[in-house]
Coordinates of C-alpha atoms in Angstrom, one line a residue:
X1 CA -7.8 1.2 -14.9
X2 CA -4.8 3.1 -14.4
X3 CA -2.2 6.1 -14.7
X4 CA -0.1 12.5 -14.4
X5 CA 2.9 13.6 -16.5
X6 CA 5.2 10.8 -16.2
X7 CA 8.1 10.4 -19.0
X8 CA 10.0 8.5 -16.6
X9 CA 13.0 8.0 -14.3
X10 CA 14.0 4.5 -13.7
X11 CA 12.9 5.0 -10.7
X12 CA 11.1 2.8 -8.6
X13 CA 8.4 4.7 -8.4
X14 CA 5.0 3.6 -9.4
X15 CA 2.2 6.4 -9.0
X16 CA -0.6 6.5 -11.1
X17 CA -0.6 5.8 -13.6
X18 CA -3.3 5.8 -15.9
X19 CA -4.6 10.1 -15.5
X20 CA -6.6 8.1 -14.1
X21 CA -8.1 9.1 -14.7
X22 CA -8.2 6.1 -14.1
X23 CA -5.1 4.6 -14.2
X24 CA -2.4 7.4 -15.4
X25 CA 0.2 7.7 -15.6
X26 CA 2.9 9.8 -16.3
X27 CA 6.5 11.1 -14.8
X28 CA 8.6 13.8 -15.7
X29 CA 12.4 13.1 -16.5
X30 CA 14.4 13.7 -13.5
X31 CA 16.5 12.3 -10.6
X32 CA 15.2 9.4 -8.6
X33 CA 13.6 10.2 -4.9
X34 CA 15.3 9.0 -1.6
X35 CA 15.0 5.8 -1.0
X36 CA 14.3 4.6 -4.8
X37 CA 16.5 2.8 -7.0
X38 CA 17.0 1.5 -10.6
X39 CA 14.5 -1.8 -11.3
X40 CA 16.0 -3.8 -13.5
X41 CA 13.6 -6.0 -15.8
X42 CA 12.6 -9.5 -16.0
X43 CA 14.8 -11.1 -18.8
X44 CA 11.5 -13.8 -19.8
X45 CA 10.5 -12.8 -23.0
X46 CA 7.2 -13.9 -24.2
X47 CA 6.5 -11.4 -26.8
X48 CA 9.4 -13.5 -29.1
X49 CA 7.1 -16.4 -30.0
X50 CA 4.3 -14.7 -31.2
X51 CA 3.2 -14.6 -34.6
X52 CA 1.3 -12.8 -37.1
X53 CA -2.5 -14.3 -37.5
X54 CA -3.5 -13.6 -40.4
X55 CA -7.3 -14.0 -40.0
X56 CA -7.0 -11.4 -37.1
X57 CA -4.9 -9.4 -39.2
X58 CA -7.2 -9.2 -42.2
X59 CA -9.6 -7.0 -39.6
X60 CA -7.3 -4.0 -39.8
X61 CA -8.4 -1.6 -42.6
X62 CA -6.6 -1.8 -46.2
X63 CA -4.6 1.0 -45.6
X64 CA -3.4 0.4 -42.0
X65 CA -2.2 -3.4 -43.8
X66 CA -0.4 -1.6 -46.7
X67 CA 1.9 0.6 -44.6
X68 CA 2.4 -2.0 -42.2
X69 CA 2.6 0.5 -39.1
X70 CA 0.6 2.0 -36.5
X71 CA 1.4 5.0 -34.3
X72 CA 1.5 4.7 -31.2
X73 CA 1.5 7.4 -27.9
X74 CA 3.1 5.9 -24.9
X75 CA 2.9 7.5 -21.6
X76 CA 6.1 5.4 -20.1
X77 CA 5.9 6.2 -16.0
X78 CA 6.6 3.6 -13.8
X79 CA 7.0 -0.4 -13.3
X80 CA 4.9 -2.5 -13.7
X81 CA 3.0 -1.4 -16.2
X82 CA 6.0 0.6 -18.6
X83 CA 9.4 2.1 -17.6
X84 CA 12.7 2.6 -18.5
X85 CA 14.8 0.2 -16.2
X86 CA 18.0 1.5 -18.0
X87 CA 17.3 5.0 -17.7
X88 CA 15.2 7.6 -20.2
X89 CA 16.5 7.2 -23.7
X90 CA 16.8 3.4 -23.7
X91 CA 14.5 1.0 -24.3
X92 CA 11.3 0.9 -22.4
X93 CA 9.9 -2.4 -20.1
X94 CA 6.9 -3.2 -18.7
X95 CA 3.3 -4.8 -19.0
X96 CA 1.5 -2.6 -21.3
X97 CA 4.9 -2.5 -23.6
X98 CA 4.7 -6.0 -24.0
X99 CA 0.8 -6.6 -24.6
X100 CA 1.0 -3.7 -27.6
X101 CA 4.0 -5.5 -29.1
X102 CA 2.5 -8.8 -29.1
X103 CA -1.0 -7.4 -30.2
X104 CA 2.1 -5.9 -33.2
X105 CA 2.9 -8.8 -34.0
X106 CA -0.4 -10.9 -34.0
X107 CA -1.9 -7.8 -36.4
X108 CA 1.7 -8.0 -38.8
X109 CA 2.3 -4.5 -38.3
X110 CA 5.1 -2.4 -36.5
X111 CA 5.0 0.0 -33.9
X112 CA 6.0 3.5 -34.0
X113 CA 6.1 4.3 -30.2
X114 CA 6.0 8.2 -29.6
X115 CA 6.8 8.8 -26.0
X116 CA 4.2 11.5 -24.7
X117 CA 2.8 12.2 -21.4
X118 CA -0.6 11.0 -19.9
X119 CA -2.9 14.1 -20.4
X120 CA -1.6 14.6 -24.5
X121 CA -2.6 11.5 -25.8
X122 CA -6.5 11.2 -25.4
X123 CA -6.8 14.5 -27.5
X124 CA -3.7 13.8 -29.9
X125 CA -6.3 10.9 -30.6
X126 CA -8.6 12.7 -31.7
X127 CA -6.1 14.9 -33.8
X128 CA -4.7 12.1 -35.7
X129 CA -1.6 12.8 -34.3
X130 CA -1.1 8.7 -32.7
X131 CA -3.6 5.6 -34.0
X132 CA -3.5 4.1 -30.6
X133 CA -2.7 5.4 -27.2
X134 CA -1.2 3.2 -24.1
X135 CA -0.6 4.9 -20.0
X136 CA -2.6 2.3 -17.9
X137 CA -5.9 4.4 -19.3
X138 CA -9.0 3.3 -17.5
X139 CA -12.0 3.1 -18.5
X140 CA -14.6 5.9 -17.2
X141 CA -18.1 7.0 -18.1
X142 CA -16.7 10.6 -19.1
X143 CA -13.7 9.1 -21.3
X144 CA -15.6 6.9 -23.5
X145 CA -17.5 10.2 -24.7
X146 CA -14.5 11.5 -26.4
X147 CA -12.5 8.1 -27.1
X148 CA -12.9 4.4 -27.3
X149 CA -11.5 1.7 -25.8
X150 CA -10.3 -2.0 -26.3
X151 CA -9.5 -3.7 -22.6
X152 CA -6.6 -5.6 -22.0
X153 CA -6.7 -5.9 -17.5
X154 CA -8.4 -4.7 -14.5
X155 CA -6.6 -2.6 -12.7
X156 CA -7.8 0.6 -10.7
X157 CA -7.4 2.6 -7.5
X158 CA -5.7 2.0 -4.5
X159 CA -4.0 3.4 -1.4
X160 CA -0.3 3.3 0.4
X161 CA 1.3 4.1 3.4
X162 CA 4.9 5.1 4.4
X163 CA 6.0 1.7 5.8
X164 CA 5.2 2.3 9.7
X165 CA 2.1 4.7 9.5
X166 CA -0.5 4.0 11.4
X167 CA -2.1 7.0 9.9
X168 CA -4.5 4.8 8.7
X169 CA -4.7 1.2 9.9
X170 CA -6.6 -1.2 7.7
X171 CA -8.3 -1.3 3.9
X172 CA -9.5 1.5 2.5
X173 CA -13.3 1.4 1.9
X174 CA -14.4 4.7 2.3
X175 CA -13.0 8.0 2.1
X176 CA -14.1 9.2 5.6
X177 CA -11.0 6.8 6.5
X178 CA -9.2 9.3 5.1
X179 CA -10.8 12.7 6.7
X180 CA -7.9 14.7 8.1
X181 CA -5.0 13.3 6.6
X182 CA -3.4 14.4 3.5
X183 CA -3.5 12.8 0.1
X184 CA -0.8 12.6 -2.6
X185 CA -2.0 12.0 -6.2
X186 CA -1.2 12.3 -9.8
X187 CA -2.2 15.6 -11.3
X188 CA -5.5 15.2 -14.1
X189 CA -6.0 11.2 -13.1
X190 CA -9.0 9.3 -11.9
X191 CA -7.6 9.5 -8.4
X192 CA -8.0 13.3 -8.5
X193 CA -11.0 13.5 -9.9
X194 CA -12.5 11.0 -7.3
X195 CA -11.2 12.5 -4.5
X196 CA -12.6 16.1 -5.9
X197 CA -15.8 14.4 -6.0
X198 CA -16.1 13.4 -2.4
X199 CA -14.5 16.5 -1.1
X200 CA -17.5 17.4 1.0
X201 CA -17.9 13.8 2.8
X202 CA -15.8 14.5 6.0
X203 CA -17.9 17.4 6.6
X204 CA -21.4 15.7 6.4
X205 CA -19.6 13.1 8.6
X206 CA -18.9 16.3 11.0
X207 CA -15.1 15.4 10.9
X208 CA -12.4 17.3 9.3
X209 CA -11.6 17.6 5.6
X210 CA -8.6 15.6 3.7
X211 CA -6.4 17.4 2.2
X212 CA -5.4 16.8 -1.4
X213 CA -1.9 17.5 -2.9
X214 CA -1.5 16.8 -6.6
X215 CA 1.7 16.0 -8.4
X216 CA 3.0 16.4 -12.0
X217 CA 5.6 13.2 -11.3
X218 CA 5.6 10.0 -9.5
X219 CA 9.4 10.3 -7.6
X220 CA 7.7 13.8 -6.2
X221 CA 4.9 11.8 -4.6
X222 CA 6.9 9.2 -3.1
X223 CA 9.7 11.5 -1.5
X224 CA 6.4 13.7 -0.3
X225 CA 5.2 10.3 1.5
X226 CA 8.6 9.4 3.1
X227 CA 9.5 13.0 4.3
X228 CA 6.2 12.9 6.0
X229 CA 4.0 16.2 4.0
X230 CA 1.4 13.5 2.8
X231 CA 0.0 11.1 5.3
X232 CA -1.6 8.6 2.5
X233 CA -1.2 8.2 -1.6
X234 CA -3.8 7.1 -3.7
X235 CA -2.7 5.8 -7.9
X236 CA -2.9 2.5 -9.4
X237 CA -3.6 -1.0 -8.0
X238 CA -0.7 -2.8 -9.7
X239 CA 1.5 0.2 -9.5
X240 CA 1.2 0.3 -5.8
X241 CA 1.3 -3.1 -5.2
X242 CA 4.5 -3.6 -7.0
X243 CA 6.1 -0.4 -5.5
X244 CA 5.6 -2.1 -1.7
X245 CA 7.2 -5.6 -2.7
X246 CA 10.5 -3.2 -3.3
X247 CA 12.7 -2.5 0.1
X248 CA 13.8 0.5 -1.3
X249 CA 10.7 2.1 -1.3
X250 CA 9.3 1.5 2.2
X251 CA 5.7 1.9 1.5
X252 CA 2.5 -0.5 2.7
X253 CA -0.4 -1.1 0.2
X254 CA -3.4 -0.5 1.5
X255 CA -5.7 -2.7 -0.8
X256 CA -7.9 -2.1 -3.8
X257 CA -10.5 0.6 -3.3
X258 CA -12.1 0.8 -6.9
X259 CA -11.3 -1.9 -9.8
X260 CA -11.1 0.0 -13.2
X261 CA -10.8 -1.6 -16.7
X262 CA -8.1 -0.5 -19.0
X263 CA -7.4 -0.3 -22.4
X264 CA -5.7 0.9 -25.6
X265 CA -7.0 4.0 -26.5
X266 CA -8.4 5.1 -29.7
X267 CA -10.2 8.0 -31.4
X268 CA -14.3 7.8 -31.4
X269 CA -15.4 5.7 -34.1
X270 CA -12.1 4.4 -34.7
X271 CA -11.6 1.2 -37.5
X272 CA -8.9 -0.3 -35.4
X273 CA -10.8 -1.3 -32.1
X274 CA -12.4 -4.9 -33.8
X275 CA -8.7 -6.0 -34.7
X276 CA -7.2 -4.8 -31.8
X277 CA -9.8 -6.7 -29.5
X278 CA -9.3 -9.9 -31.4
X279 CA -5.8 -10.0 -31.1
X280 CA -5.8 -9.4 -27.3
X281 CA -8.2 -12.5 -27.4
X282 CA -5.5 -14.3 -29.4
X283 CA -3.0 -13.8 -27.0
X284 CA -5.3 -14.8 -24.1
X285 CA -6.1 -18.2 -26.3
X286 CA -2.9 -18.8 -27.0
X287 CA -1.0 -18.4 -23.4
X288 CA 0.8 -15.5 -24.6
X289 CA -1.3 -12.9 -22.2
X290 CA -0.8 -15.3 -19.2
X291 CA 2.8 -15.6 -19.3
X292 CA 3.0 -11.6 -19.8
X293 CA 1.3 -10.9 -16.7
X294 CA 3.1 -13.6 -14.8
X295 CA 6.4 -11.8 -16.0
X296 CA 5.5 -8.4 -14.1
X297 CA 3.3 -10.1 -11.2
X298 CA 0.3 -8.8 -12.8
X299 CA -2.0 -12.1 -13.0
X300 CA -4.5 -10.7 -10.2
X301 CA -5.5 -8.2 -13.0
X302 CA -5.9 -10.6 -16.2
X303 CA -9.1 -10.5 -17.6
X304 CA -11.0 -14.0 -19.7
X305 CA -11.4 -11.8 -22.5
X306 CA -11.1 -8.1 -24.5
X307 CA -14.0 -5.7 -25.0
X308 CA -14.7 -2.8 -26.9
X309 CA -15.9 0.0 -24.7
X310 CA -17.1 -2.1 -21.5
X311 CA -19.5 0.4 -18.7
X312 CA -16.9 1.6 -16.2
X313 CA -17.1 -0.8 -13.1
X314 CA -19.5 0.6 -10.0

């Protein structure tokens, strides 16, 4: 999947999310751009039904079931995927907040969410510092090196438009549709790191280079793309999608360009990931996962079932 530093603005803002690094995301406290406003959330709350399974529960080792809590890194960025529709400090919203609580409550165990931005939590895995990490992180070839992963949707990389360009006209399928023009993206994300990749493909085309220009948070991306000094911004799927059903934000979503798996995060070699799949799978088999996605317009993404460290999609 996924989604860049993002710690949030209420703003209506949705860029990458995952680092993408595949879905990054991450946003940096501050005021909301032009044009953006407060989204409030959906009041439908699935998460309250769900209950604690105890033969999925009895997967987590002894010592996670005694203290009865995990720790958790959130990278909280942008709707739909987590937010803060009341402002940093509050409570946050959003898809992946839901899916961990449920998969809490299915498991029996609490949550301690740690906000944190996108690029900290993959090594603070590794550290010890959080159990689990959640920012839209998709799953890539280089990541699952260093981490492992336990899917949850299918989200990915995607393109928009200030509502109006005809900078560029139709579905993004290859990056020489974007040779000239300049590119907004989250800093250390998947969306970066592609477009690094293919940096040379205008030339062997014989047509000019694109231009990249990276951002640290999402409301600096979007205010970029309405004041005209990026021509085209590439982050999440979902996020996208979500940020051109909202007026306020006057953008056009381009279509998907690369699907990307995402997932909780978790240290190589980490106990957790065989509980954590099988409670995702309970909450598919039980409805729960459905009516989650259909809550934040999500249900495109839903996958039939979890996995533990699936190849990244080509």
């Amino acid at each position: 999947m996924n989604r860049t530093r993002l710690r949030s603005t209420a703003a209506l803002v949705l860029l990458p999310a995952l680092a993408l690094t595949a879905c990054g995301s991450g946003v940096t406290p501050g005021a909301a751009p032009a044009g953006a406003q407060a989204s409030p959330a959906p009041t439908d709350d699935p998460v309250a039904t769900v209950r604690t399974v105890n033969s999925v529960a009895a997967l987590l080792p002894a010592d996670v079931r005694a203290s009865g809590t995990l720790r958790i890194g959130s990278s909280v960025g942008f709707p739909p995927g987590a937010y803060y529709p009341n402002g940093p400090g509050k409570a946050p919203a959003g898809q992946d907040i839901d899916i961990a609580d449920a998969v809490a409550k299915v498991l029996g165990v609490g949550l301690d969410r740690q906000d944190a931005s996108f690029e900290t939590i993959l090594p603070a895995l590794g550290s010890g510092k959080y159990d689990v990490g959640t920012g839209n992180f998709g799953v890539t070839t280089q990541r699952l090196k260093t981490v492992d992963f336990v899917t949850y949707i299918d989200d990915g990389q995607g393109f928009a438009v200030k509502k109006g360009s005809t900078a560029v006209k139709k579905k993004v399928t290859d990056l020489t549709q974007l040779c000239g023009l300049t590119i907004g993206t989250g800093a250390g994300t998947t969306f970066e790191s592609t477009l690094a990749a293919q940096k040379d493909i205008c030339a062997e085309a014989g047509r000019k280079p694109y231009d990249v220009k990276v951002y640290s948070e999402n409301g600096a991306t979007l205010t970029a793309l309405q004041q005209g000094r990026i021509d085209v911004i590439m982050s999440t799927i979902n996020g996208l999608r979500y940020q051109a059903a909202q007026p306020a934000a006057q953008t056009t979503f381009l279509g998907e360009y690369h699907r990307l798996d995402v997932g909780f995060a978790f240290k190589k070699g980490s106990p957790l990931t065989k509980a954590f799949r099988a409670a995702v799978d309970e909450l598919i088999k039980n409805g729960t996962y459905a009516r989650i996605l259909k809550k934040w317009g999500t249900s495109a993404s839903a996958i039939d079932a979890s996995r533990i460290n699936p190849p990244e999609h080509r």
